């Protein structure tokens, strides 16, 4: 059954909703990649990653996300030129979405932005990119992303693209495809110390 899930930054200034979320129209992952770990370190707040450096993320179509309150708090950054657009709240530095571009109908919402995230709404999480995990590899996590997940994600992206689920977007201007906030791009000297060895 699809559910609407309330979204909020930690301090509550930025608020919204993820609509119609279900296991069939979402991916639920824990990503251990170096870039997700670097982003969490750059934000500088506790509770984003688990003990192994994993970020729990729900991936859905952009049209399912609406920010209704405090949109002036939205900020955006990239770890490098051409990297993922990583959105966060300026007020309390809560991560609130990862996207490639306006042309790809896909947004990853970190667990920390959900007020409540029932497993029934998104299914159990799947660990990916565990070759970058800190310490021992978490049980059941995959070194890369399993083929079944890749195929399923391509199918979802194709369906979302064909049905126009990339718009309206809470993150991009729908007419121009330009991010609603100018992204800050880190320099090499800013980025490299953030990445785990």
XYZ file of N, CA and C in Angstrom:
591
model
N 0.834 -1.186 0.000
C 0.000 0.000 0.000
C 0.881 1.253 0.000
N 0.597 2.185 -0.874
C 1.367 3.425 -0.967
C 1.049 4.336 0.213
N 2.064 5.030 0.680
C 1.899 5.925 1.825
C 2.521 7.282 1.535
N 1.955 8.302 2.171
C 2.570 9.619 2.181
C 3.415 9.716 3.449
N 4.678 10.112 3.297
C 5.606 10.161 4.420
C 6.084 11.588 4.647
N 5.970 12.044 5.881
C 6.345 13.418 6.205
C 7.860 13.577 6.174
N 8.297 14.695 5.603
C 9.715 15.031 5.514
C 9.997 16.266 6.357
N 11.159 16.287 6.988
C 11.525 17.451 7.790
C 13.026 17.462 8.035
N 13.599 18.653 8.054
C 14.979 18.759 8.520
C 14.970 18.573 10.036
N 16.125 18.478 10.635
C 16.215 18.194 12.068
C 15.553 19.259 12.936
N 15.709 20.513 12.555
C 15.159 21.574 13.398
C 13.723 21.939 13.039
N 13.216 21.420 11.920
C 11.823 21.627 11.557
C 11.535 22.837 10.694
N 12.553 23.603 10.323
C 12.295 24.782 9.492
C 11.931 24.414 8.059
N 12.484 23.303 7.557
C 12.176 22.816 6.212
C 11.269 21.605 6.350
N 10.110 21.661 5.720
C 9.161 20.559 5.848
C 8.472 20.246 4.542
N 8.076 18.987 4.392
C 7.393 18.580 3.170
C 6.852 17.176 3.276
N 6.662 16.540 2.115
C 6.077 15.205 2.081
C 6.604 14.435 0.879
N 6.782 13.138 1.068
C 7.039 12.209 -0.037
C 5.742 11.447 -0.250
N 5.156 11.575 -1.429
C 3.816 11.047 -1.662
C 3.837 9.688 -2.353
N 2.848 8.872 -1.997
C 2.623 7.608 -2.687
C 3.799 6.658 -2.678
N 4.519 6.575 -1.568
C 5.718 5.733 -1.492
C 5.337 4.294 -1.160
N 5.900 3.362 -1.903
C 5.666 1.937 -1.658
C 6.912 1.160 -2.068
N 7.045 -0.091 -1.636
C 8.206 -0.884 -2.054
C 8.316 -1.054 -3.564
N 7.187 -0.999 -4.271
C 7.225 -1.209 -5.726
C 7.711 0.013 -6.491
N 7.650 1.205 -5.885
C 8.093 2.405 -6.613
C 9.257 3.114 -5.920
N 10.035 2.342 -5.158
C 11.185 2.926 -4.466
C 12.303 1.897 -4.355
N 13.495 2.391 -4.096
C 14.629 1.562 -3.679
C 14.995 1.990 -2.268
N 15.313 1.028 -1.429
C 15.720 1.331 -0.056
C 17.107 0.739 0.130
N 18.109 1.590 0.238
C 19.498 1.126 0.286
C 20.242 1.740 1.469
N 21.348 1.113 1.810
C 22.356 1.730 2.669
C 23.611 1.817 1.818
N 24.031 3.036 1.502
C 25.171 3.243 0.609
C 26.430 3.544 1.426
N 27.476 2.761 1.163
C 28.742 2.917 1.872
C 29.806 3.610 1.021
N 29.421 4.211 -0.097
C 30.414 4.775 -1.012
C 31.192 5.921 -0.359
N 32.363 6.179 -0.905
C 33.247 7.216 -0.361
C 32.609 8.603 -0.440
N 31.837 8.851 -1.504
C 31.256 10.179 -1.664
C 30.149 10.441 -0.644
N 29.320 9.436 -0.364
C 28.286 9.621 0.662
C 28.930 9.860 2.026
N 30.015 9.150 2.303
C 30.724 9.366 3.566
C 31.354 10.759 3.611
N 31.902 11.196 2.481
C 32.517 12.526 2.424
C 31.476 13.621 2.628
N 30.302 13.452 2.024
C 29.231 14.441 2.180
C 28.816 14.538 3.646
N 28.656 13.391 4.298
C 28.274 13.401 5.712
C 29.329 14.118 6.554
N 30.591 13.896 6.251
C 31.665 14.578 6.989
C 31.635 16.079 6.725
N 31.361 16.452 5.478
C 31.303 17.874 5.144
C 30.166 18.565 5.894
N 29.020 17.875 6.023
C 27.895 18.464 6.751
C 28.244 18.668 8.225
N 29.035 17.761 8.781
C 29.532 17.942 10.134
C 28.519 17.750 11.244
N 27.480 16.942 10.999
C 26.495 16.646 12.041
C 26.440 15.139 12.273
N 26.094 14.747 13.479
C 26.033 13.335 13.835
C 24.753 12.684 13.312
N 24.798 11.352 13.202
C 23.593 10.587 12.921
C 23.261 10.374 11.463
N 24.119 10.816 10.549
C 23.836 10.623 9.121
C 24.287 9.241 8.671
N 25.465 8.819 9.119
C 25.992 7.508 8.729
C 25.946 6.549 9.913
N 25.930 5.241 9.591
C 25.959 4.230 10.644
C 27.409 3.935 11.049
N 27.592 2.934 11.882
C 28.921 2.623 12.410
C 29.909 2.211 11.330
N 29.403 1.766 10.175
C 30.265 1.342 9.067
C 30.413 2.421 7.993
N 29.833 3.607 8.237
C 29.914 4.686 7.261
C 28.802 4.675 6.236
N 27.751 3.896 6.467
C 26.649 3.793 5.508
C 25.575 4.840 5.720
N 25.047 5.360 4.615
C 23.929 6.297 4.642
C 22.690 5.574 4.139
N 21.645 5.527 4.958
C 20.386 4.901 4.552
C 19.626 5.876 3.656
N 19.204 5.400 2.483
C 18.609 6.268 1.462
C 17.380 5.597 0.852
N 16.346 6.391 0.603
C 15.168 5.939 -0.138
C 15.169 6.668 -1.476
N 15.163 5.907 -2.562
C 15.222 6.474 -3.912
C 13.835 6.405 -4.549
N 13.318 7.576 -4.942
C 11.992 7.664 -5.545
C 12.020 8.655 -6.709
N 10.859 8.850 -7.344
C 10.744 9.815 -8.439
C 10.649 11.235 -7.880
N 11.278 12.217 -8.535
C 11.235 13.596 -8.046
C 9.824 14.148 -7.863
N 8.880 13.748 -8.718
C 7.519 14.272 -8.615
C 6.833 13.858 -7.316
N 7.381 12.876 -6.629
C 6.797 12.430 -5.365
C 7.209 13.307 -4.186
N 8.159 14.219 -4.390
C 8.683 15.035 -3.291
C 8.151 16.460 -3.385
N 7.619 16.947 -2.273
C 7.178 18.345 -2.192
C 7.721 18.956 -0.906
N 8.321 20.129 -1.040
C 8.713 20.901 0.135
C 7.698 22.016 0.292
N 6.954 22.017 1.400
C 5.863 22.969 1.601
C 6.236 24.124 2.517
N 7.244 23.931 3.338
C 7.616 24.950 4.319
C 9.127 25.167 4.309
N 9.524 26.417 4.411
C 10.936 26.738 4.610
C 11.840 26.488 3.423
N 11.314 26.612 2.206
C 12.139 26.310 1.030
C 13.338 27.252 0.887
N 13.299 28.379 1.585
C 14.462 29.279 1.556
C 15.670 28.646 2.254
N 15.450 27.553 2.969
C 16.547 26.857 3.648
C 17.298 25.887 2.734
N 16.758 25.590 1.547
C 17.403 24.635 0.641
C 18.757 25.149 0.161
N 19.755 24.290 0.239
C 21.086 24.560 -0.285
C 21.553 23.351 -1.083
N 22.570 23.555 -1.918
C 23.043 22.490 -2.798
C 24.564 22.551 -2.916
N 25.180 21.377 -3.015
C 26.628 21.321 -3.203
C 26.980 20.130 -4.076
N 28.204 20.175 -4.591
C 28.793 19.043 -5.310
C 30.178 18.808 -4.731
N 30.525 17.544 -4.570
C 31.875 17.239 -4.108
C 32.913 17.586 -5.167
N 32.506 17.505 -6.450
C 33.389 17.842 -7.569
C 32.531 18.298 -8.737
N 33.119 19.006 -9.670
C 32.406 19.440 -10.871
C 31.847 18.212 -11.584
N 30.550 18.243 -11.892
C 29.911 17.122 -12.561
C 29.450 16.018 -11.634
N 29.711 16.146 -10.330
C 29.282 15.134 -9.367
C 27.808 15.267 -9.027
N 27.338 14.352 -8.181
C 25.948 14.409 -7.742
C 25.631 15.762 -7.125
N 24.414 16.223 -7.370
C 23.905 17.400 -6.678
C 23.382 16.920 -5.329
N 23.968 17.421 -4.273
C 23.621 16.977 -2.926
C 22.973 18.150 -2.190
N 21.693 17.963 -1.858
C 20.894 19.014 -1.249
C 20.875 18.849 0.265
N 20.808 19.989 0.955
C 20.772 19.973 2.413
C 20.081 21.243 2.897
N 19.719 21.262 4.175
C 19.097 22.458 4.750
C 20.177 23.347 5.355
N 20.066 24.629 5.117
C 21.047 25.577 5.639
C 20.929 25.725 7.149
N 19.718 25.599 7.659
C 19.457 25.854 9.074
C 20.163 24.867 9.996
N 20.096 23.571 9.683
C 20.676 22.558 10.584
C 21.484 21.509 9.835
N 21.746 21.769 8.547
C 22.618 20.917 7.725
C 22.139 19.462 7.657
N 20.824 19.310 7.523
C 20.247 17.985 7.294
C 20.313 17.668 5.808
N 20.825 16.504 5.399
C 20.791 16.138 3.978
C 19.355 15.855 3.553
N 18.938 16.420 2.407
C 17.528 16.303 2.011
C 17.339 15.820 0.577
N 18.387 15.359 -0.093
C 18.195 14.795 -1.429
C 19.474 14.767 -2.244
N 19.642 13.690 -3.014
C 20.761 13.555 -3.951
C 20.195 13.321 -5.338
N 20.713 14.047 -6.331
C 20.232 13.906 -7.704
C 21.388 14.067 -8.683
N 21.217 13.478 -9.870
C 22.216 13.632 -10.926
C 21.969 14.927 -11.687
N 20.755 15.096 -12.194
C 20.368 16.295 -12.939
C 18.858 16.296 -13.089
N 18.326 17.400 -13.623
C 16.887 17.482 -13.849
C 16.428 16.500 -14.920
N 17.333 16.056 -15.780
C 16.963 15.160 -16.880
C 16.774 13.716 -16.434
N 17.307 13.369 -15.284
C 17.197 11.993 -14.792
C 16.212 11.976 -13.627
N 15.041 11.348 -13.805
C 13.975 11.406 -12.804
C 14.236 10.490 -11.612
N 15.069 10.952 -10.710
C 15.537 10.095 -9.628
C 16.062 10.966 -8.499
N 15.570 10.759 -7.284
C 16.090 11.479 -6.123
C 16.285 10.491 -4.979
N 17.414 10.617 -4.295
C 17.681 9.803 -3.118
C 17.488 10.634 -1.865
N 16.569 10.198 -1.012
C 16.281 10.912 0.228
C 16.919 10.181 1.408
N 17.867 10.802 2.096
C 18.474 10.152 3.257
C 17.453 9.895 4.359
N 17.686 8.845 5.106
C 16.782 8.439 6.201
C 16.532 9.577 7.180
N 17.527 10.412 7.402
C 17.419 11.471 8.402
C 16.364 12.520 8.072
N 15.874 12.564 6.843
C 14.879 13.571 6.479
C 13.442 13.074 6.677
N 13.283 11.782 6.946
C 11.949 11.230 7.189
C 11.612 11.330 8.672
N 10.438 11.881 8.977
C 9.996 11.930 10.368
C 9.841 10.508 10.901
N 9.221 9.636 10.099
C 9.068 8.214 10.396
C 9.244 7.476 9.086
N 9.966 6.351 9.114
C 10.170 5.571 7.895
C 9.854 4.101 8.172
N 8.578 3.710 8.035
C 8.220 2.312 8.283
C 8.720 1.397 7.171
N 9.246 0.227 7.550
C 9.720 -0.728 6.552
C 8.613 -1.123 5.585
N 7.373 -1.104 6.054
C 6.258 -1.482 5.186
C 6.122 -0.534 4.003
N 6.615 0.692 4.145
C 6.492 1.675 3.065
C 7.575 1.523 2.014
N 8.737 0.993 2.400
C 9.872 0.960 1.469
C 10.583 -0.389 1.406
N 10.189 -1.329 2.236
C 10.867 -2.617 2.273
C 12.175 -2.525 3.038
N 12.822 -3.658 3.285
C 14.085 -3.649 4.033
C 15.213 -3.043 3.206
N 16.195 -2.420 3.856
C 17.298 -1.802 3.107
C 18.292 -2.834 2.593
N 18.920 -2.499 1.466
C 19.935 -3.341 0.840
C 21.265 -2.597 0.884
N 22.286 -3.184 1.478
C 23.595 -2.548 1.556
C 24.337 -2.621 0.233
N 24.850 -1.473 -0.246
C 25.577 -1.417 -1.518
C 26.892 -0.654 -1.337
N 27.822 -0.899 -2.254
C 29.143 -0.259 -2.234
C 29.893 -0.547 -0.933
N 29.697 -1.760 -0.407
C 30.269 -2.104 0.900
C 31.785 -2.255 0.873
N 32.399 -2.230 -0.310
C 33.865 -2.279 -0.354
C 34.480 -1.037 0.287
N 33.659 0.006 0.473
C 34.139 1.226 1.121
C 33.704 1.323 2.582
N 33.038 0.287 3.087
C 32.556 0.317 4.473
C 33.722 0.416 5.447
N 33.472 1.050 6.563
C 34.477 1.177 7.613
C 34.442 -0.069 8.501
N 35.599 -0.629 8.790
C 35.645 -1.833 9.606
C 35.221 -3.057 8.807
N 34.620 -4.017 9.475
C 34.172 -5.240 8.814
C 32.986 -4.950 7.903
N 32.878 -5.743 6.833
C 31.745 -5.588 5.920
C 30.454 -5.918 6.657
N 29.457 -5.043 6.607
C 28.193 -5.316 7.288
C 27.531 -6.582 6.741
N 26.894 -7.380 7.584
C 26.243 -8.611 7.134
C 25.226 -8.350 6.021
N 25.302 -9.129 4.954
C 24.345 -9.031 3.862
C 24.602 -7.907 2.879
N 25.590 -7.056 3.153
C 25.866 -5.933 2.247
C 26.666 -6.414 1.040
N 26.468 -5.743 -0.088
C 27.115 -6.108 -1.351
C 28.311 -5.194 -1.616
N 29.387 -5.768 -2.141
C 30.576 -4.965 -2.453
C 30.261 -3.867 -3.462
N 29.410 -4.169 -4.411
C 28.974 -3.196 -5.416
C 27.461 -3.068 -5.274
N 26.740 -2.966 -6.373
C 25.277 -3.033 -6.356
C 24.885 -4.310 -7.079
N 24.003 -5.126 -6.513
C 23.647 -6.382 -7.168
C 22.924 -6.150 -8.489
N 23.103 -7.089 -9.410
C 22.522 -6.956 -10.748
C 21.017 -6.756 -10.696
N 20.341 -7.483 -9.819
C 18.888 -7.354 -9.725
C 18.453 -5.944 -9.383
N 19.192 -5.302 -8.497
C 18.869 -3.925 -8.134
C 19.134 -2.977 -9.297
N 20.236 -3.197 -10.008
C 20.556 -2.347 -11.158
C 19.465 -2.443 -12.215
N 19.054 -3.661 -12.528
C 17.995 -3.864 -13.526
C 16.699 -3.217 -13.056
N 16.354 -3.404 -11.786
C 15.136 -2.808 -11.252
C 15.165 -1.295 -11.283
N 16.328 -0.724 -10.999
C 16.460 0.733 -11.017
C 16.327 1.280 -12.432
N 16.934 0.607 -13.396
C 16.808 1.032 -14.796
C 15.347 0.979 -15.226
N 14.644 -0.065 -14.809
C 13.223 -0.185 -15.154
C 12.422 0.948 -14.534
N 12.671 1.254 -13.254
C 11.958 2.351 -12.589
C 12.258 3.681 -13.271
N 13.545 3.938 -13.556
C 13.918 5.190 -14.221
C 13.219 5.332 -15.564
N 13.176 4.250 -16.325
C 12.518 4.283 -17.636
C 11.042 4.595 -17.487
N 10.411 3.943 -16.523
C 8.982 4.179 -16.294
C 8.736 5.616 -15.843
N 9.557 6.113 -14.917
C 9.382 7.483 -14.437
C 9.617 8.490 -15.554
N 10.605 8.225 -16.408
C 10.879 9.133 -17.518
C 9.717 9.135 -18.503
N 9.202 7.967 -18.843
C 8.105 7.863 -19.811
C 6.812 8.471 -19.284
N 6.609 8.431 -17.976
C 5.371 8.957 -17.395
C 5.540 10.365 -16.822
N 6.687 10.996 -17.079
C 6.893 12.383 -16.667
C 7.036 12.599 -15.175
N 7.570 11.624 -14.455
C 7.682 11.728 -12.996
C 8.880 12.568 -12.544
N 9.602 13.152 -13.491
C 10.684 14.052 -13.118
C 10.185 15.438 -12.749
N 8.917 15.716 -13.057
C 8.317 17.019 -12.793
C 6.925 16.839 -12.210
N 6.495 17.800 -11.390
C 7.246 18.960 -10.906
C 8.380 18.534 -9.980
N 9.407 19.370 -9.932
C 10.576 19.069 -9.108
C 10.721 20.091 -7.991
N 10.966 19.591 -6.794
C 11.212 20.476 -5.658
C 12.626 21.036 -5.673
N 13.468 20.522 -6.584
C 14.883 20.859 -6.588
C 15.333 21.662 -7.808
N 14.572 21.596 -8.887
C 14.951 22.268 -10.131
C 13.814 23.145 -10.632
N 14.168 24.191 -11.367
C 13.170 24.977 -12.081
C 12.639 24.114 -13.219
N 11.338 23.885 -13.254
C 10.767 22.966 -14.239
C 10.903 23.471 -15.671
N 10.939 24.776 -15.860
C 11.037 25.329 -17.213
C 12.455 25.249 -17.763
N 13.440 25.469 -16.910
C 14.828 25.554 -17.388
C 15.694 24.347 -17.009
N 15.280 23.591 -16.000
C 16.100 22.479 -15.524
C 17.280 22.913 -14.678
N 17.325 24.186 -14.322
C 18.420 24.730 -13.507
C 18.107 24.489 -12.026
N 19.099 24.105 -11.229
C 18.850 23.935 -9.793
C 18.272 25.206 -9.178
N 17.335 25.033 -8.249
C 16.699 26.187 -7.611
C 17.689 26.998 -6.776
N 18.797 26.373 -6.417
C 19.865 27.035 -5.671
C 21.178 26.759 -6.388
N 22.010 27.776 -6.528
C 23.319 27.593 -7.166
C 24.170 26.623 -6.349
N 24.633 25.515 -6.940
C 25.438 24.557 -6.174
C 26.824 25.109 -5.834
N 27.267 24.819 -4.651
C 28.654 25.085 -4.278
C 29.466 23.852 -4.662
N 30.577 24.038 -5.370
C 31.433 22.931 -5.795
C 32.725 22.974 -4.979
N 33.026 21.877 -4.303
C 34.235 21.835 -3.492
C 35.486 21.783 -4.360
N 36.535 22.366 -3.877
C 37.835 22.244 -4.532
C 38.462 20.902 -4.142
N 39.494 20.516 -4.861
C 40.191 19.268 -4.531
C 40.717 19.297 -3.103
N 41.267 20.422 -2.699
C 41.831 20.521 -1.346
C 40.749 20.466 -0.272
N 39.538 20.890 -0.600
C 38.425 20.782 0.343
C 37.876 19.358 0.380
N 37.842 18.720 -0.783
C 37.195 17.409 -0.922
C 38.026 16.252 -0.384
N 39.284 16.199 -0.742
C 40.079 14.997 -0.457
C 40.195 14.652 1.029
N 40.341 15.621 1.930
C 40.406 15.248 3.354
C 39.107 14.641 3.891
N 38.003 14.852 3.175
C 36.713 14.340 3.628
C 36.512 12.870 3.288
N 37.214 12.395 2.259
C 37.009 11.028 1.785
C 37.736 10.033 2.683
N 37.069 8.907 3.000
C 37.745 7.884 3.812
C 38.878 7.242 3.034
N 39.894 6.800 3.724
C 41.043 6.178 3.055
C 40.752 4.718 2.727
